[in-house]
C-alpha cells in the first residue's frame, strides 16, 4: 500500500491549504449574480405537505441515550424529524437593504447549504412506500418514486452494512454551491457540513426515540443508482437508517425504476473545479482495507486534568436545536464553568451507532486540541483532549487568545470565546484503514463532533461557530504535530453578540 502522502486526497489537501501567500496572490470576489440557488426542487414531482410538527416530549441533551426500542414511525414523525434537523429555523432580514436569507437547523459553511435530504419510506404510516426529496423551503416532500422499495433498501443497507429499517435518510452534497465561495477548498467544507447534518439528524431521531445508524462507507455508484441521482449535480454522502427493522424484505438486487421530477438548475454559470472532481472520484469507493486496526490516539505526558462528564442544564433539547445559531462576534468576556466545559467535550465526542467514528471501539480519526481562554478553574493554555479517559493533557501554557485568532485566519471569534478547538485528524490511520475514502471519513467525523459542540454550547446557554478557515501548516507547527496528523477543522465556543441590525422572522407560515 502506498503512503498517504502519495494519494490523490493528500495532493488535494496540500493544494487547498491556506497560506498568506496564496490568499494574497489569488484573491477571490463573489459573483453575487451567479450565487447557486440554496433550494433544490424536483420540478414535476408530486408535492406532499408535511403535517405541522407537534412539539415532542421534553428531553435533556447531555443525558440523552441512544434509543434501542423504536417508537412507531408515521408521517408526523417524519415531519418532526425534519423540522428538528434539516428545516429552515428562521429568516433573517436587513430591511433597509432589502436583503433576506434563510437559516437552517443544520449549520453550513457560508450558509450555502450543499446538503440535500432524501427519504426512503417503507411501512411509514400515512406515507406511501417510495422515495422522496425534502423540499426545504415549502416544508414538503417531493415524491420521486411511489411503489415497493424492498430492492432499494436491500441494496443500500447491504452496501452500508446495516439493517434495513422503516425510514432511511440519504444525504447528498452539491459541491457547486460551496465552490462558488470556497473554490477548490469547497470539497472539505461540504464534508464538514455533511457531518453536521448527520449529527443533526442523529440527535433529532435520538430525541424522538428512534434507533438510528449513521453510515457513510459505501460505493457511491450503488447509492446514485438507487436514488436516481446518476448524472446530476448531487452526489451521495451518508445513509441513515432509523426506526423499526424492516425484516421481511422480499427482493434481491436493485431494479431499474423511473424517478419523477426534474432537478432545478441552481446557477446559469457553474464553475467546475477539476481538483474537486478529481478528489471526489478518488474517494468515491467504499473504502480500502475496512476495519484494519487503528492505533488508539496517544496523548502526551504533560500536566493532566480530569473533567466532569455532565453538568446541570434546564434547556429543552427541542429549543436548543431550533434556536442554535453561529456567533458572528463573541463578547470576549463570558466564562463557562469547568463542568460545562467537560460536559460539552464529552458529549460531542461520544460515539454514535454506525461508522461515523470508525475503527475498533469506535475511536475515530479525530482528536480535539483545545485553546482554553475563559473556563473557570482551568488555566489558560492549549490542551489535548483525551476522549477515552476524558481528561486534558497540557500542550502549551499561557494566554492563547492571539494565537487562536491568528491561526484562524485572523478571525476574532477564535480568541473572544471561552475556548477554541483545533480538530486534528490521523491521516495515516485513516488511509491505512479506509484508503482514499478515509479523507471523507475524517472530515465527516469532524463535522459530527462540531454539531455536538454547537448543541452542547447552546444547552449551557452560550453559542458556537464552526471555523473552516485556518492556516493549515501554521496550526500543525504550533501544536507540534507528528508525521501523519494534520488539522482539518476549527471551532469556537463562547457568548455571541447579537447583531441588532438584523430582523428575524418565522421559518414557515404555520409558525406565525
Ligand atoms: C464547516 C463550517 C465552516 C464554517 N466556517 C466559518 C468561518 O470560518 N467563519 C465564520 O465566521 N463562520 C463559519 N461558519 C459558520 C457559518 O457561517 C454558519 O453556520 C452559517 O452562516 C449559518 O448560520 P447558523 O449556523 O447560525 O445557522 C462555518 C460553519 C460550518 C458548518
Coordinates of C-alpha atoms and ligand atoms in Angstrom, one line a residue:
X1 CA 0.0 0.0 0.0
X2 CA 1.3 3.5 -0.8
X3 CA 1.9 6.1 1.8
X4 CA -0.9 8.6 2.5
X5 CA 1.4 11.3 1.2
X6 CA 1.3 9.8 -2.3
X7 CA -2.5 9.7 -2.5
X8 CA -4.8 11.9 -4.6
X9 CA -6.5 13.2 -1.5
X10 CA -3.3 14.3 0.1
X11 CA -2.3 16.2 -3.0
X12 CA -5.7 17.9 -3.0
X13 CA -5.3 18.6 0.7
X14 CA -1.9 20.3 0.3
X15 CA -3.1 22.2 -2.8
X16 CA -6.0 23.7 -0.8
X17 CA -4.1 24.7 2.3
X18 CA -4.5 28.3 3.3
X19 CA -1.2 30.3 3.3
X20 CA -0.8 34.1 3.4
X21 CA 0.9 34.0 0.0
X22 CA -2.0 32.1 -1.6
X23 CA -4.6 34.4 -0.1
X24 CA -2.8 37.5 -1.4
X25 CA -1.8 36.1 -4.8
X26 CA -5.3 34.6 -5.5
X27 CA -7.9 36.9 -4.1
X28 CA -11.5 35.8 -4.8
X29 CA -14.5 38.0 -5.3
X30 CA -18.0 36.7 -5.0
X31 CA -20.1 36.8 -8.2
X32 CA -23.4 37.6 -6.5
X33 CA -25.4 37.4 -9.7
X34 CA -24.5 33.7 -10.1
X35 CA -24.8 32.5 -6.5
X36 CA -26.3 29.0 -6.7
X37 CA -29.9 28.6 -5.5
X38 CA -29.8 27.2 -2.0
X39 CA -33.1 25.4 -2.6
X40 CA -33.4 22.2 -4.7
X41 CA -36.7 21.4 -6.3
X42 CA -37.6 18.3 -8.4
X43 CA -40.0 20.1 -10.7
X44 CA -42.9 17.9 -11.8
X45 CA -42.7 15.6 -8.8
X46 CA -45.9 15.3 -6.7
X47 CA -45.8 17.5 -3.7
X48 CA -46.9 16.3 -0.2
X49 CA -47.4 18.9 2.5
X50 CA -45.8 17.7 5.7
X51 CA -48.1 18.0 8.7
X52 CA -47.5 20.8 11.2
X53 CA -44.9 19.3 13.5
X54 CA -46.1 18.6 17.0
X55 CA -43.8 19.5 19.9
X56 CA -42.1 16.2 21.0
X57 CA -41.8 15.3 24.7
X58 CA -39.1 17.3 26.6
X59 CA -35.6 16.0 26.5
X60 CA -32.3 16.9 28.1
X61 CA -29.3 16.9 25.7
X62 CA -26.5 15.8 28.0
X63 CA -28.4 12.8 29.4
X64 CA -30.0 11.6 26.2
X65 CA -29.1 8.0 25.3
X66 CA -29.4 6.2 22.0
X67 CA -32.8 4.6 21.5
X68 CA -32.9 0.8 21.4
X69 CA -36.6 0.0 21.2
X70 CA -38.3 2.0 18.5
X71 CA -41.5 4.1 18.6
X72 CA -43.6 3.7 15.5
X73 CA -42.8 5.9 12.6
X74 CA -45.7 7.9 11.0
X75 CA -45.8 10.9 8.6
X76 CA -46.0 13.0 11.8
X77 CA -42.7 11.5 13.0
X78 CA -41.1 12.3 9.6
X79 CA -42.3 15.9 9.9
X80 CA -40.9 16.2 13.5
X81 CA -37.6 14.6 12.4
X82 CA -37.1 17.0 9.5
X83 CA -38.3 20.1 11.4
X84 CA -35.8 19.4 14.1
X85 CA -32.8 18.6 11.9
X86 CA -32.8 19.9 8.3
X87 CA -35.5 22.5 8.0
X88 CA -35.4 26.3 8.0
X89 CA -35.0 27.7 11.5
X90 CA -35.7 31.4 10.8
X91 CA -35.4 34.0 8.1
X92 CA -33.1 37.0 8.6
X93 CA -33.6 40.4 7.0
X94 CA -31.8 43.7 6.7
X95 CA -34.9 45.7 6.0
X96 CA -33.0 48.9 4.9
X97 CA -31.1 47.0 2.2
X98 CA -33.9 44.7 1.1
X99 CA -31.8 41.6 1.9
X100 CA -33.4 38.4 3.2
X101 CA -32.0 34.9 3.7
X102 CA -32.9 31.6 5.5
X103 CA -31.1 30.0 8.3
X104 CA -31.4 26.3 8.9
X105 CA -31.4 23.9 11.9
X106 CA -28.2 22.4 10.5
X107 CA -25.3 24.9 10.1
X108 CA -23.4 25.3 6.9
X109 CA -20.2 27.0 5.9
X110 CA -21.1 30.4 4.4
X111 CA -24.8 29.4 4.9
X112 CA -24.5 27.9 1.4
X113 CA -26.1 24.5 2.3
X114 CA -24.7 21.9 -0.1
X115 CA -26.5 19.1 1.7
X116 CA -29.9 17.7 0.4
X117 CA -32.1 15.2 2.1
X118 CA -33.8 12.2 0.5
X119 CA -36.0 9.7 2.2
X120 CA -36.9 6.1 1.5
X121 CA -40.1 5.0 3.3
X122 CA -41.4 1.5 3.9
X123 CA -44.4 1.0 6.1
X124 CA -44.4 4.6 7.4
X125 CA -48.0 5.2 8.5
X126 CA -49.6 7.9 6.4
X127 CA -46.9 7.9 3.7
X128 CA -47.0 5.7 0.6
X129 CA -43.9 3.4 0.2
X130 CA -41.4 5.1 -2.0
X131 CA -38.5 7.6 -2.4
X132 CA -38.9 11.3 -1.5
X133 CA -36.9 14.5 -1.6
X134 CA -37.3 17.0 1.3
X135 CA -38.3 20.4 -0.2
X136 CA -36.9 22.6 2.5
X137 CA -38.4 26.0 1.5
X138 CA -42.0 24.6 1.4
X139 CA -41.7 22.1 4.2
X140 CA -42.9 19.5 1.8
X141 CA -41.9 16.1 0.4
X142 CA -41.5 15.6 -3.3
X143 CA -42.5 12.1 -4.3
X144 CA -39.8 10.9 -6.7
X145 CA -41.0 7.3 -6.8
X146 CA -44.0 5.5 -5.4
X147 CA -44.0 1.7 -5.1
X148 CA -42.1 -1.1 -3.5
X149 CA -38.7 -0.2 -2.2
X150 CA -37.5 -3.5 -0.8
X151 CA -34.9 -3.9 -3.5
X152 CA -33.6 -0.3 -2.9
X153 CA -33.4 -0.9 0.9
X154 CA -31.7 -4.3 0.5
X155 CA -29.1 -2.8 -1.9
X156 CA -28.4 0.3 0.3
X157 CA -28.3 -1.5 3.6
X158 CA -26.2 -4.4 2.2
X159 CA -23.8 -1.8 0.8
X160 CA -23.6 0.1 4.1
X161 CA -23.5 -3.0 6.3
X162 CA -26.6 -2.1 8.3
X163 CA -30.1 -3.5 8.9
X164 CA -32.9 -2.1 6.7
X165 CA -35.4 -0.1 8.7
X166 CA -38.7 1.6 8.0
X167 CA -37.2 5.0 7.4
X168 CA -33.9 5.6 5.5
X169 CA -32.5 9.1 5.1
X170 CA -29.9 9.6 2.3
X171 CA -27.9 12.8 2.4
X172 CA -26.3 14.2 -0.8
X173 CA -23.9 17.0 -1.5
X174 CA -23.9 19.7 -4.2
X175 CA -20.3 20.8 -4.4
X176 CA -21.1 23.8 -6.8
X177 CA -23.0 25.6 -4.0
X178 CA -19.8 25.8 -1.8
X179 CA -17.3 26.1 -4.7
X180 CA -19.0 29.4 -5.6
X181 CA -17.4 30.9 -2.5
X182 CA -14.7 28.5 -1.3
X183 CA -13.4 27.3 -4.7
X184 CA -11.3 24.1 -4.7
X185 CA -11.3 24.0 -0.8
X186 CA -15.1 23.5 -1.0
X187 CA -14.8 19.7 -1.0
X188 CA -13.6 19.9 2.6
X189 CA -16.4 22.2 3.7
X190 CA -19.1 20.0 2.0
X191 CA -17.9 17.1 4.1
X192 CA -17.9 19.1 7.3
X193 CA -21.4 20.2 6.5
X194 CA -22.4 16.7 5.8
X195 CA -21.1 15.6 9.3
X196 CA -23.1 18.4 10.9
X197 CA -26.2 17.2 9.0
X198 CA -25.6 13.6 10.1
X199 CA -25.2 14.8 13.7
X200 CA -28.4 17.0 13.4
X201 CA -30.5 14.0 12.2
X202 CA -29.0 11.6 14.7
X203 CA -29.8 13.9 17.5
X204 CA -33.4 14.5 16.4
X205 CA -34.0 10.8 16.0
X206 CA -32.5 10.1 19.4
X207 CA -34.8 12.7 20.9
X208 CA -37.8 11.1 19.1
X209 CA -36.8 7.7 20.5
X210 CA -35.8 6.2 17.1
X211 CA -32.7 4.0 16.9
X212 CA -30.5 5.5 14.2
X213 CA -27.5 4.1 12.4
X214 CA -25.3 6.6 10.5
X215 CA -23.2 5.2 7.7
X216 CA -21.1 6.7 5.0
X217 CA -18.8 4.0 3.9
X218 CA -20.3 2.7 0.7
X219 CA -19.7 2.7 -3.0
X220 CA -21.2 5.9 -4.3
X221 CA -22.5 4.4 -7.5
X222 CA -24.8 2.0 -5.6
X223 CA -26.5 4.9 -3.9
X224 CA -26.6 7.0 -7.0
X225 CA -28.4 4.3 -8.9
X226 CA -30.8 3.5 -6.0
X227 CA -32.0 7.2 -5.8
X228 CA -31.8 8.1 -9.5
X229 CA -29.0 10.6 -8.9
X230 CA -26.7 9.5 -11.6
X231 CA -25.6 12.2 -14.0
X232 CA -26.9 15.1 -11.8
X233 CA -25.1 17.6 -9.6
X234 CA -25.9 15.7 -6.3
X235 CA -23.5 13.1 -5.0
X236 CA -24.2 10.7 -2.2
X237 CA -22.7 11.5 1.3
X238 CA -24.4 9.4 4.0
X239 CA -27.1 6.9 4.7
X240 CA -29.0 6.9 8.0
X241 CA -31.4 4.1 8.8
X242 CA -33.9 4.5 11.6
X243 CA -37.0 3.2 13.3
X244 CA -38.0 -0.4 13.5
X245 CA -36.2 -3.1 11.5
X246 CA -37.9 -4.0 8.2
X247 CA -37.5 -7.7 8.5
X248 CA -39.5 -9.2 5.6
X249 CA -37.8 -7.7 2.6
X250 CA -39.0 -9.6 -0.5
X251 CA -36.5 -9.0 -3.3
X252 CA -32.9 -9.1 -4.3
X253 CA -30.8 -6.8 -6.5
X254 CA -31.8 -3.2 -7.3
X255 CA -34.4 -2.9 -10.1
X256 CA -34.4 -0.1 -12.6
X257 CA -37.2 2.4 -11.9
X258 CA -38.4 5.7 -13.2
X259 CA -38.0 8.7 -11.0
X260 CA -40.4 11.7 -11.1
X261 CA -39.3 15.3 -11.3
X262 CA -36.5 17.2 -12.9
X263 CA -33.8 18.8 -10.7
X264 CA -33.9 22.6 -11.0
X265 CA -30.9 24.4 -12.4
X266 CA -29.1 26.1 -9.5
X267 CA -26.9 28.5 -11.4
X268 CA -26.6 29.6 -15.0
X269 CA -22.8 29.8 -14.8
X270 CA -21.5 26.8 -12.8
X271 CA -17.7 26.9 -12.4
X272 CA -16.1 23.5 -12.4
X273 CA -13.1 22.8 -10.2
X274 CA -11.1 19.9 -11.6
X275 CA -9.4 19.4 -8.2
X276 CA -12.9 18.7 -6.6
X277 CA -13.9 16.3 -9.4
X278 CA -10.6 14.5 -9.0
X279 CA -10.7 14.1 -5.2
X280 CA -14.3 13.2 -5.4
X281 CA -13.6 10.4 -7.9
X282 CA -10.6 9.2 -5.9
X283 CA -12.7 8.9 -2.8
X284 CA -15.9 7.5 -4.3
X285 CA -15.2 3.8 -3.5
X286 CA -16.3 2.0 -0.4
X287 CA -13.0 2.3 1.4
X288 CA -10.0 0.0 1.2
X289 CA -9.0 -2.4 3.9
X290 CA -12.0 -1.9 6.1
X291 CA -11.5 -2.3 9.8
X292 CA -7.8 -2.5 9.7
X293 CA -6.5 -1.8 13.2
X294 CA -6.1 1.9 14.0
X295 CA -3.8 2.5 17.0
X296 CA -5.6 4.4 19.8
X297 CA -4.8 8.1 19.9
X298 CA -2.0 8.9 22.2
X299 CA -1.8 11.8 24.5
X300 CA 1.4 13.5 25.6
X301 CA 2.6 13.3 29.3
X302 CA 2.1 17.0 30.1
X303 CA 0.0 18.2 33.1
X304 CA -3.2 16.2 33.1
X305 CA -6.6 17.3 34.4
X306 CA -9.7 15.1 34.8
X307 CA -13.1 16.6 33.8
X308 CA -16.7 16.0 34.8
X309 CA -18.9 14.3 32.3
X310 CA -22.1 16.2 32.9
X311 CA -23.5 19.4 34.3
X312 CA -26.8 20.9 35.3
X313 CA -28.8 22.3 32.4
X314 CA -32.5 23.0 32.1
X315 CA -32.9 23.9 28.4
X316 CA -35.1 21.5 26.4
X317 CA -33.4 19.8 23.6
X318 CA -36.0 21.0 21.1
X319 CA -35.4 24.6 21.9
X320 CA -31.7 24.1 21.8
X321 CA -32.0 22.5 18.3
X322 CA -34.2 25.1 16.7
X323 CA -32.5 28.1 18.4
X324 CA -28.9 27.1 17.6
X325 CA -27.1 29.9 15.9
X326 CA -23.5 30.6 15.0
X327 CA -21.9 33.5 16.7
X328 CA -20.6 36.1 14.2
X329 CA -18.9 38.0 17.1
X330 CA -18.2 36.9 20.6
X331 CA -18.3 39.2 23.7
X332 CA -14.7 38.5 24.8
X333 CA -15.6 38.2 28.4
X334 CA -18.0 35.3 29.2
X335 CA -16.5 32.4 31.0
X336 CA -18.1 28.9 31.3
X337 CA -17.6 26.5 34.2
X338 CA -15.2 23.5 34.2
X339 CA -18.3 21.2 34.5
X340 CA -20.0 22.8 31.5
X341 CA -16.7 22.6 29.5
X342 CA -16.3 18.9 30.4
X343 CA -19.9 18.0 29.6
X344 CA -19.7 19.7 26.2
X345 CA -16.5 17.9 25.2
X346 CA -17.6 14.6 26.5
X347 CA -21.0 14.6 24.7
X348 CA -19.6 16.0 21.4
X349 CA -17.1 13.2 21.1
X350 CA -19.3 10.3 22.2
X351 CA -19.5 7.5 19.6
X352 CA -22.7 7.1 17.6
X353 CA -24.1 3.8 16.2
X354 CA -22.8 3.3 12.6
X355 CA -19.4 4.1 11.1
X356 CA -19.1 7.8 11.8
X357 CA -16.5 7.0 14.4
X358 CA -14.6 4.3 12.6
X359 CA -12.4 1.5 13.9
X360 CA -12.1 -0.6 17.0
X361 CA -14.1 0.7 19.9
X362 CA -15.2 3.5 17.6
X363 CA -12.2 5.6 18.4
X364 CA -12.4 7.5 15.2
X365 CA -9.7 9.5 13.5
X366 CA -10.2 13.0 15.0
X367 CA -8.7 14.4 18.2
X368 CA -9.5 17.8 19.8
X369 CA -6.8 20.2 20.8
X370 CA -8.5 22.9 23.0
X371 CA -7.3 26.5 23.4
X372 CA -8.7 27.4 26.9
X373 CA -9.3 31.2 27.2
X374 CA -12.1 31.5 29.8
X375 CA -13.0 28.3 31.6
X376 CA -13.3 28.8 35.4
X377 CA -10.9 26.6 37.2
X378 CA -8.8 25.7 34.1
X379 CA -5.6 27.6 33.4
X380 CA -5.3 29.3 30.0
X381 CA -3.3 27.1 27.6
X382 CA -3.6 24.5 24.8
X383 CA -4.7 21.1 25.9
X384 CA -5.1 17.8 24.1
X385 CA -8.5 16.3 25.0
X386 CA -8.3 12.6 25.6
X387 CA -11.8 11.4 24.8
X388 CA -11.2 7.9 26.1
X389 CA -10.0 8.9 29.5
X390 CA -12.0 12.2 29.5
X391 CA -9.1 14.3 30.6
X392 CA -7.0 17.2 29.4
X393 CA -3.2 17.0 28.8
X394 CA -1.5 20.3 28.6
X395 CA 0.5 21.0 25.4
X396 CA 1.2 24.8 25.9
X397 CA 0.7 27.1 28.9
X398 CA -0.4 30.7 28.9
X399 CA -2.8 33.0 27.1
X400 CA -3.8 31.6 23.7
X401 CA -6.2 34.3 22.5
X402 CA -3.9 35.9 20.0
X403 CA -2.6 32.6 18.8
X404 CA -6.1 31.1 18.2
X405 CA -7.2 34.2 16.3
X406 CA -4.0 34.3 14.2
X407 CA -4.2 30.6 13.3
X408 CA -7.9 31.0 12.3
X409 CA -7.1 33.5 9.6
X410 CA -7.3 36.4 11.9
X411 CA -10.9 35.7 12.9
X412 CA -11.5 37.3 16.3
X413 CA -14.2 34.8 17.2
X414 CA -11.4 32.2 17.9
X415 CA -9.9 34.4 20.7
X416 CA -13.0 36.2 22.0
X417 CA -14.6 32.9 23.1
X418 CA -14.4 30.8 26.2
X419 CA -12.5 28.1 24.3
X420 CA -11.5 27.3 20.7
X421 CA -10.7 23.9 19.2
X422 CA -8.4 22.6 16.5
X423 CA -9.6 19.2 15.3
X424 CA -6.6 17.1 14.4
X425 CA -7.0 14.0 12.1
X426 CA -5.0 10.9 11.9
X427 CA -4.3 11.0 8.1
X428 CA -2.1 8.0 8.3
X429 CA -4.5 5.8 10.2
X430 CA -7.5 6.9 8.1
X431 CA -5.6 6.0 4.9
X432 CA -4.4 2.6 6.3
X433 CA -7.9 1.8 7.4
X434 CA -10.0 3.1 4.6
X435 CA -7.8 4.0 1.7
X436 CA -8.7 7.2 -0.2
X437 CA -12.2 7.1 1.3
X438 CA -10.6 7.9 4.7
X439 CA -10.3 11.5 3.6
X440 CA -14.0 12.0 3.6
X441 CA -14.4 10.0 6.8
X442 CA -12.1 12.4 8.7
X443 CA -14.0 15.5 7.6
X444 CA -17.4 13.9 8.3
X445 CA -16.3 12.9 11.7
X446 CA -15.1 16.4 12.5
X447 CA -18.4 17.9 11.3
X448 CA -20.3 15.4 13.5
X449 CA -18.2 16.4 16.6
X450 CA -18.8 20.1 15.6
X451 CA -22.5 19.6 15.7
X452 CA -22.2 18.2 19.2
X453 CA -20.2 21.3 20.2
X454 CA -22.9 23.5 18.8
X455 CA -25.6 21.7 20.8
X456 CA -23.6 21.4 24.0
X457 CA -22.8 25.1 23.9
X458 CA -26.4 26.1 23.4
X459 CA -27.5 23.8 26.1
X460 CA -25.4 25.6 28.7
X461 CA -26.6 29.0 27.4
X462 CA -23.7 30.1 25.2
X463 CA -23.1 29.7 21.4
X464 CA -20.5 28.2 19.0
X465 CA -19.2 28.7 15.5
X466 CA -17.5 26.3 13.1
X467 CA -14.4 27.7 11.5
X468 CA -13.4 26.2 8.2
X469 CA -10.7 28.9 7.5
X470 CA -7.3 28.4 9.2
X471 CA -3.7 28.4 8.2
X472 CA -3.2 24.7 8.0
X473 CA 0.5 24.3 8.3
X474 CA 0.9 27.0 10.9
X475 CA -1.6 25.2 13.1
X476 CA 0.3 21.9 12.5
X477 CA 3.5 23.5 13.6
X478 CA 2.0 25.4 16.5
X479 CA 0.6 22.2 18.0
X480 CA 3.8 20.3 17.3
X481 CA 2.0 17.5 15.5
X482 CA 3.9 14.5 14.4
X483 CA 4.1 12.9 11.0
X484 CA 0.7 11.7 9.8
X485 CA -1.5 14.1 11.8
X486 CA -2.9 17.4 10.5
X487 CA -5.6 20.0 11.3
X488 CA -8.9 19.6 9.5
X489 CA -11.4 21.9 11.3
X490 CA -11.5 24.7 13.9
X491 CA -14.3 25.6 16.3
X492 CA -15.0 28.2 18.9
X493 CA -17.5 28.3 21.9
X494 CA -18.5 31.5 23.7
X495 CA -21.2 34.1 24.2
X496 CA -22.2 35.6 20.8
X497 CA -23.1 39.3 20.5
X498 CA -26.4 39.7 18.7
X499 CA -26.4 41.8 15.5
X500 CA -29.2 44.3 16.2
X501 CA -29.4 45.4 12.5
X502 CA -30.9 42.1 11.6
X503 CA -34.6 41.3 11.9
X504 CA -35.7 37.7 12.5
X505 CA -39.0 36.3 11.1
X506 CA -40.7 32.9 11.3
X507 CA -39.3 30.0 9.3
X508 CA -42.7 28.8 7.9
X509 CA -46.2 30.3 7.7
X510 CA -47.6 27.7 10.2
X511 CA -45.3 29.2 12.9
X512 CA -47.0 32.6 12.8
Ligands
LIG1 C1 -18.0 23.7 8.1 C2 -18.3 25.1 8.6 C3 -17.3 26.1 8.5 C4 -17.6 27.4 8.9 N1 -16.6 28.4 8.9 C5 -16.8 29.6 9.4 C6 -15.7 30.6 9.4 O1 -14.6 30.3 9.0 N2 -16.0 31.8 10.0 C7 -17.3 32.1 10.5 O2 -17.5 33.2 10.9 N3 -18.3 31.2 10.4 C8 -18.1 30.0 9.9 N4 -19.1 29.0 9.9 C9 -20.4 29.4 10.4 C10 -21.4 29.6 9.2 O3 -21.1 30.8 8.6 C11 -22.8 29.5 9.7 O4 -23.1 28.2 10.1 C12 -23.8 29.9 8.7 O5 -23.7 31.3 8.4 C13 -25.2 29.6 9.1 O6 -25.6 30.2 10.2 P1 -26.1 29.4 11.5 O7 -25.0 28.5 11.9 O8 -26.4 30.4 12.5 O9 -27.3 28.6 11.1 C14 -18.8 27.7 9.5 C15 -19.8 26.7 9.6 C16 -19.5 25.4 9.2 C17 -20.6 24.4 9.3

